[in-house]
Coordinates of C-alpha atoms in Angstrom, one line a residue:
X78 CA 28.2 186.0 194.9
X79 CA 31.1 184.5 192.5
X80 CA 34.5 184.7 194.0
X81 CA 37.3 185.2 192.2
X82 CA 40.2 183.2 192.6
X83 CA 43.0 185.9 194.0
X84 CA 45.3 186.6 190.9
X85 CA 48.8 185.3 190.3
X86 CA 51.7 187.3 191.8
X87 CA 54.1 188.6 188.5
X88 CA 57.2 186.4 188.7
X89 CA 60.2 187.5 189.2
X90 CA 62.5 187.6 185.9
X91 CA 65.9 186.8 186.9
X92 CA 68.5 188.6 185.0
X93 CA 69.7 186.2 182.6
X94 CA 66.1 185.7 181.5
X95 CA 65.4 189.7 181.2
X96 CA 68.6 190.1 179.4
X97 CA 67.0 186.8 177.1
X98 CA 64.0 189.3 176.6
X99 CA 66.0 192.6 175.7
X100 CA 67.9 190.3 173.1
X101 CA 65.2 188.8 171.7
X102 CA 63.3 192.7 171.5
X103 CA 66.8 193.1 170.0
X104 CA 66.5 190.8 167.0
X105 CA 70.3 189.3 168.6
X106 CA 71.7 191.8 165.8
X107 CA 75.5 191.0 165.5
X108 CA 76.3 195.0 165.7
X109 CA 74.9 195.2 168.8
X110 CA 77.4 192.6 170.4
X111 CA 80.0 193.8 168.3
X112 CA 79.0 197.3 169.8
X113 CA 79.1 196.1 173.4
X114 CA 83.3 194.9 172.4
X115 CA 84.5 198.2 171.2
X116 CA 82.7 200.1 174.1
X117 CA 84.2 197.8 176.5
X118 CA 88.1 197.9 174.7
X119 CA 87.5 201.8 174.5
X120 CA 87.0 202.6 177.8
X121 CA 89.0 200.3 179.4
X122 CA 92.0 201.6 177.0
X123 CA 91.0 205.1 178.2
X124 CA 90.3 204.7 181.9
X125 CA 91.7 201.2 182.8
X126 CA 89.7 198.0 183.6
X127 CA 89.0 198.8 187.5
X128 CA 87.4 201.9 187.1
X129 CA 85.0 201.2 184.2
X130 CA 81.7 200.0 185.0
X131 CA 79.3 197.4 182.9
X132 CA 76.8 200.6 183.1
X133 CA 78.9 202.7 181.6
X134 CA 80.2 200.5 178.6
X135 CA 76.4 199.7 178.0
X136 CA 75.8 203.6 177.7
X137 CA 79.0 203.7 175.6
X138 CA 77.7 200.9 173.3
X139 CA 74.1 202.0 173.0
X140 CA 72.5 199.2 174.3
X141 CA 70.6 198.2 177.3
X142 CA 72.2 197.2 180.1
X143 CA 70.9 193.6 180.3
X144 CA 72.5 193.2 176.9
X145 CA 76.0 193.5 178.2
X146 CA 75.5 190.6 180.4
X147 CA 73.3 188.7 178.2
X148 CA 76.3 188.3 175.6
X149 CA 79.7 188.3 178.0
X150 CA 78.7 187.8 181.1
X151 CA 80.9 189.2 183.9
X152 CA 83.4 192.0 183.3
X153 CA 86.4 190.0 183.2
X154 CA 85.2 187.5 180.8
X155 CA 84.2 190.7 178.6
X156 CA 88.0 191.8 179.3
X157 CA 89.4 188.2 177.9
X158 CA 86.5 188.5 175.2
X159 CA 88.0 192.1 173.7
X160 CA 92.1 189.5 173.8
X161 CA 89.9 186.5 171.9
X162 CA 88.3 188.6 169.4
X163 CA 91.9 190.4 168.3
X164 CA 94.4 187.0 168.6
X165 CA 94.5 186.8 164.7
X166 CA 97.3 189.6 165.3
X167 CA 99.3 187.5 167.7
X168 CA 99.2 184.8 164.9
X169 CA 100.0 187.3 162.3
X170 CA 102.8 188.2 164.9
X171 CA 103.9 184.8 164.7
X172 CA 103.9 184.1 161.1
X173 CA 106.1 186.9 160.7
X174 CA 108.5 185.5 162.9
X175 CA 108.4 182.1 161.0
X176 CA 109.1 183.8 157.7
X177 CA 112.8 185.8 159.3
X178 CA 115.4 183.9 157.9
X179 CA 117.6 183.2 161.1
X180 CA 121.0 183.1 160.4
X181 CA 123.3 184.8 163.0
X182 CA 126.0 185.3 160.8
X183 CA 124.1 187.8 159.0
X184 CA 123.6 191.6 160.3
X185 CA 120.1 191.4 159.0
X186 CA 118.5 189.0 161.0
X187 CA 118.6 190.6 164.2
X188 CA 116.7 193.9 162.9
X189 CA 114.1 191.5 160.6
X190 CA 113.1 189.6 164.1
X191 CA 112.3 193.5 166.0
X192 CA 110.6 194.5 162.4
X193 CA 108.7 191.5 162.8
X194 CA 108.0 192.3 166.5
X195 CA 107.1 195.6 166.5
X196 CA 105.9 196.3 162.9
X197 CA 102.4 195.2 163.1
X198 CA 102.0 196.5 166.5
X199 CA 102.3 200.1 165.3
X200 CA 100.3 199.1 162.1
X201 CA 97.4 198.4 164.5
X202 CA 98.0 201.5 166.8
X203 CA 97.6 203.6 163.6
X204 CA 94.3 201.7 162.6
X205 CA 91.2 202.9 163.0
X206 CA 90.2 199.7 164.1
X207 CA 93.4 198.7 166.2
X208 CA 93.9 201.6 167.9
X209 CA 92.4 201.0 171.4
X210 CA 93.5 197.7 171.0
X211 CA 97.1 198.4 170.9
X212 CA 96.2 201.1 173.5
X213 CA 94.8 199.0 176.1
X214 CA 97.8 196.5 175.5
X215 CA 100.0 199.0 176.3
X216 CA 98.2 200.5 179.2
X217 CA 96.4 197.5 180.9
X218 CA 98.4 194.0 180.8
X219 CA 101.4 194.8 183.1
X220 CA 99.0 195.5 185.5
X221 CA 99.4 192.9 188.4
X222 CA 96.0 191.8 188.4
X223 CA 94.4 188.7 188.1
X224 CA 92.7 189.6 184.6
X225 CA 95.6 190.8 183.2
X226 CA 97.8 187.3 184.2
X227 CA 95.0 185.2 182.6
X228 CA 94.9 187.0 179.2
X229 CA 99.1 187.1 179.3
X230 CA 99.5 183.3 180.3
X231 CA 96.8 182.4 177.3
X232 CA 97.5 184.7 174.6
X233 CA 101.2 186.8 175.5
X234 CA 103.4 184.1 177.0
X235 CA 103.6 182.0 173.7
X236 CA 104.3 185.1 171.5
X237 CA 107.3 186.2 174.1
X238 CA 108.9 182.3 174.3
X239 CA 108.8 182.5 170.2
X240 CA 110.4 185.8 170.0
X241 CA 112.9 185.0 172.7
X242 CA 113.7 181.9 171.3
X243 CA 114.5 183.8 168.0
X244 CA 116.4 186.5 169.7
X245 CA 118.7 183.3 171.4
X246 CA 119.1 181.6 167.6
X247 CA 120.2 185.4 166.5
X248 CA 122.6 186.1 169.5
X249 CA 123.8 182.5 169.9
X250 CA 126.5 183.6 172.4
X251 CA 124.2 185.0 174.7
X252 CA 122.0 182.4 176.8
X253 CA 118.3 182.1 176.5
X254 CA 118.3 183.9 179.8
X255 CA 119.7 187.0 178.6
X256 CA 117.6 186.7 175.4
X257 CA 114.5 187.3 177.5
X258 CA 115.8 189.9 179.6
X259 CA 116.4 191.6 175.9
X260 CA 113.1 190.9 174.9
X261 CA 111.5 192.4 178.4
X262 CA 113.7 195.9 177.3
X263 CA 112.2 195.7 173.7
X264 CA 108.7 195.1 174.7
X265 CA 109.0 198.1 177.2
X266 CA 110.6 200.4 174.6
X267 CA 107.4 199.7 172.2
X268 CA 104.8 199.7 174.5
X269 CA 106.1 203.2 175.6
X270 CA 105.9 204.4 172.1
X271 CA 102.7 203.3 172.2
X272 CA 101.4 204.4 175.1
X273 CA 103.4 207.8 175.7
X274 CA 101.9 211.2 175.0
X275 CA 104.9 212.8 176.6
X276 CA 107.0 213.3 173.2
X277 CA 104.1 215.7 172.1
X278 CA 105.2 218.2 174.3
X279 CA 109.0 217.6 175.0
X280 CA 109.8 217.9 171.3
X281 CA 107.9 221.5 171.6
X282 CA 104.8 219.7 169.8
X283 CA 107.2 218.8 166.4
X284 CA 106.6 215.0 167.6
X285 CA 103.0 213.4 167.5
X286 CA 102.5 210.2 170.0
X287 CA 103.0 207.2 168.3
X288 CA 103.9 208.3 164.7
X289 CA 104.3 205.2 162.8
X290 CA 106.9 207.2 161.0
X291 CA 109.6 206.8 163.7
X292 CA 109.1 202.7 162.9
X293 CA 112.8 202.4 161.8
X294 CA 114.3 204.7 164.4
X295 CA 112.3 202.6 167.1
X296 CA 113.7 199.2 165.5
X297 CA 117.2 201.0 165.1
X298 CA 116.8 201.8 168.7
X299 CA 116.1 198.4 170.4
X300 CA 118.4 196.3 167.9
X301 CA 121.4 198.6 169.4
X302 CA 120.2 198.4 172.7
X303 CA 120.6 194.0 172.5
X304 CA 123.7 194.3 170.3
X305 CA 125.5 196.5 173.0
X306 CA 124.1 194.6 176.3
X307 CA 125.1 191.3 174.6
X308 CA 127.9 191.9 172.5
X309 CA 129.7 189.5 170.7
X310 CA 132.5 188.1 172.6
X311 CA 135.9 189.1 170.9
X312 CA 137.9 186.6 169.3
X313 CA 141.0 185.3 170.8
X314 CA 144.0 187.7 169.5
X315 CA 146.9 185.3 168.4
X316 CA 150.0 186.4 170.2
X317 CA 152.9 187.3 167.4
X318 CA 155.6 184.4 167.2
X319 CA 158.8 186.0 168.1
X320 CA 161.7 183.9 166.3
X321 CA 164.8 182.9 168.0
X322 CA 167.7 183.8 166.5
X323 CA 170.2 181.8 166.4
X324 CA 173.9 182.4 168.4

């Protein structure tokens, strides 16, 4: 009687390897990766990052599971991944900036530096493409959490020193210091606009959220807030010369 040598026990695929296999059954198509980054900005924008699960995002992408992992890795680098793939805007942010003639002495500069600040920002909230984007900006980054930080000191930090910089070269008698406290005001004043559903119902539904149309009110808004908290200091009043007259 032959024996037959006992058979090999399966081996156990580890995850990185399975997710290897579902790409590779895949094809490693683009779309589905690309996929995998608008599920994850959508429904973090929606729910918030904590209480979205890699599960859900690959239900929400169409993809399997192993997928999600297979191209990110863990959540949070999937959460800096959504910041990498949209810091062309901060650039284009940033070139507009370059392009504001700064000259304090003229009224226009002040309003051309918040234009500049807030203009593409609602551009991108109006997108099709942008909006959850903008969305989960405005919703997630002033979180205090330890993703958040890491995508503000990489991408947000060096777009807020350029702009407060500016804002200092515009409002030369105010010090840099007060410049960024007037930036912090102007960033909260858009990313309420961009967040807020509110103004849908206060204004008895004449008001849609984030109407792109209120652009110049919004930059008429924040450019009177800094020119009111730091105002140009008056200029010393000369005294009238009373003359002596003579015995």
């Amino acid at each position: 009687m032959v024996s037959r040598a006992p058979r090999a026990a399966p081996l156990h695929r580890s995850p990185q390897r399975a997710a290897g296999a579902a790409a590779a059954a895949e094809g490693a198509r683009p779309d589905r990766r690309h996929a995998i980054l608008l599920a994850a900005e959508k429904l973090f924008a929606q729910h918030g990052y904590h209480a979205v699960t890699i599960r859900q995002i690959a239900d929400e992408a169409g993809v399997p599971l192993a997928l999600v992992g297979y191209y990110y890795g863990p959540k949070h680098e999937l959460f800096h991944a959504i910041f990498e793939h949209w810091s062309h805007t901060i650039e284009e942010r940033l070139a507009g900036l370059r392009a504001v003639p700064i000259d304090p002495e003229d009224a226009r500069t002040l309003p051309r530096i918040i234009e500049a600040f807030t203009a593409p920002v609602l551009a991108l909230r109006a997108s099709a493409e942008g909006e959850y984007y903008a969305l989960l900006v405005a919703r997630e980054l002033y979180h205090a959490t330890e993703e958040a930080d890491r995508v503000l000191r990489g991408y947000f930090d060096p777009l807020a020193e350029a702009y407060i910089d500016a804002l200092h070269l515009a409002l030369p008698h105010a010090t840099r210091a007060q410049a960024a406290w007037g930036y912090q005001f102007a960033l909260g004043t858009l990313l309420h606009h961009l967040n807020d559903n509110r103004i849908e119902r206060l204004s008895h539904g004449e008001n849609r959220r984030s109407d792109p149309a209120v652009a110049p009110m919004l930059v008429n808004f924040i450019v009177g807030g800094l020119r009111a908290a730091l105002p140009r200091p008056r200029a010393a009043q000369k005294k009238p010369m009373t003359r002596r007259h003579k015995p």
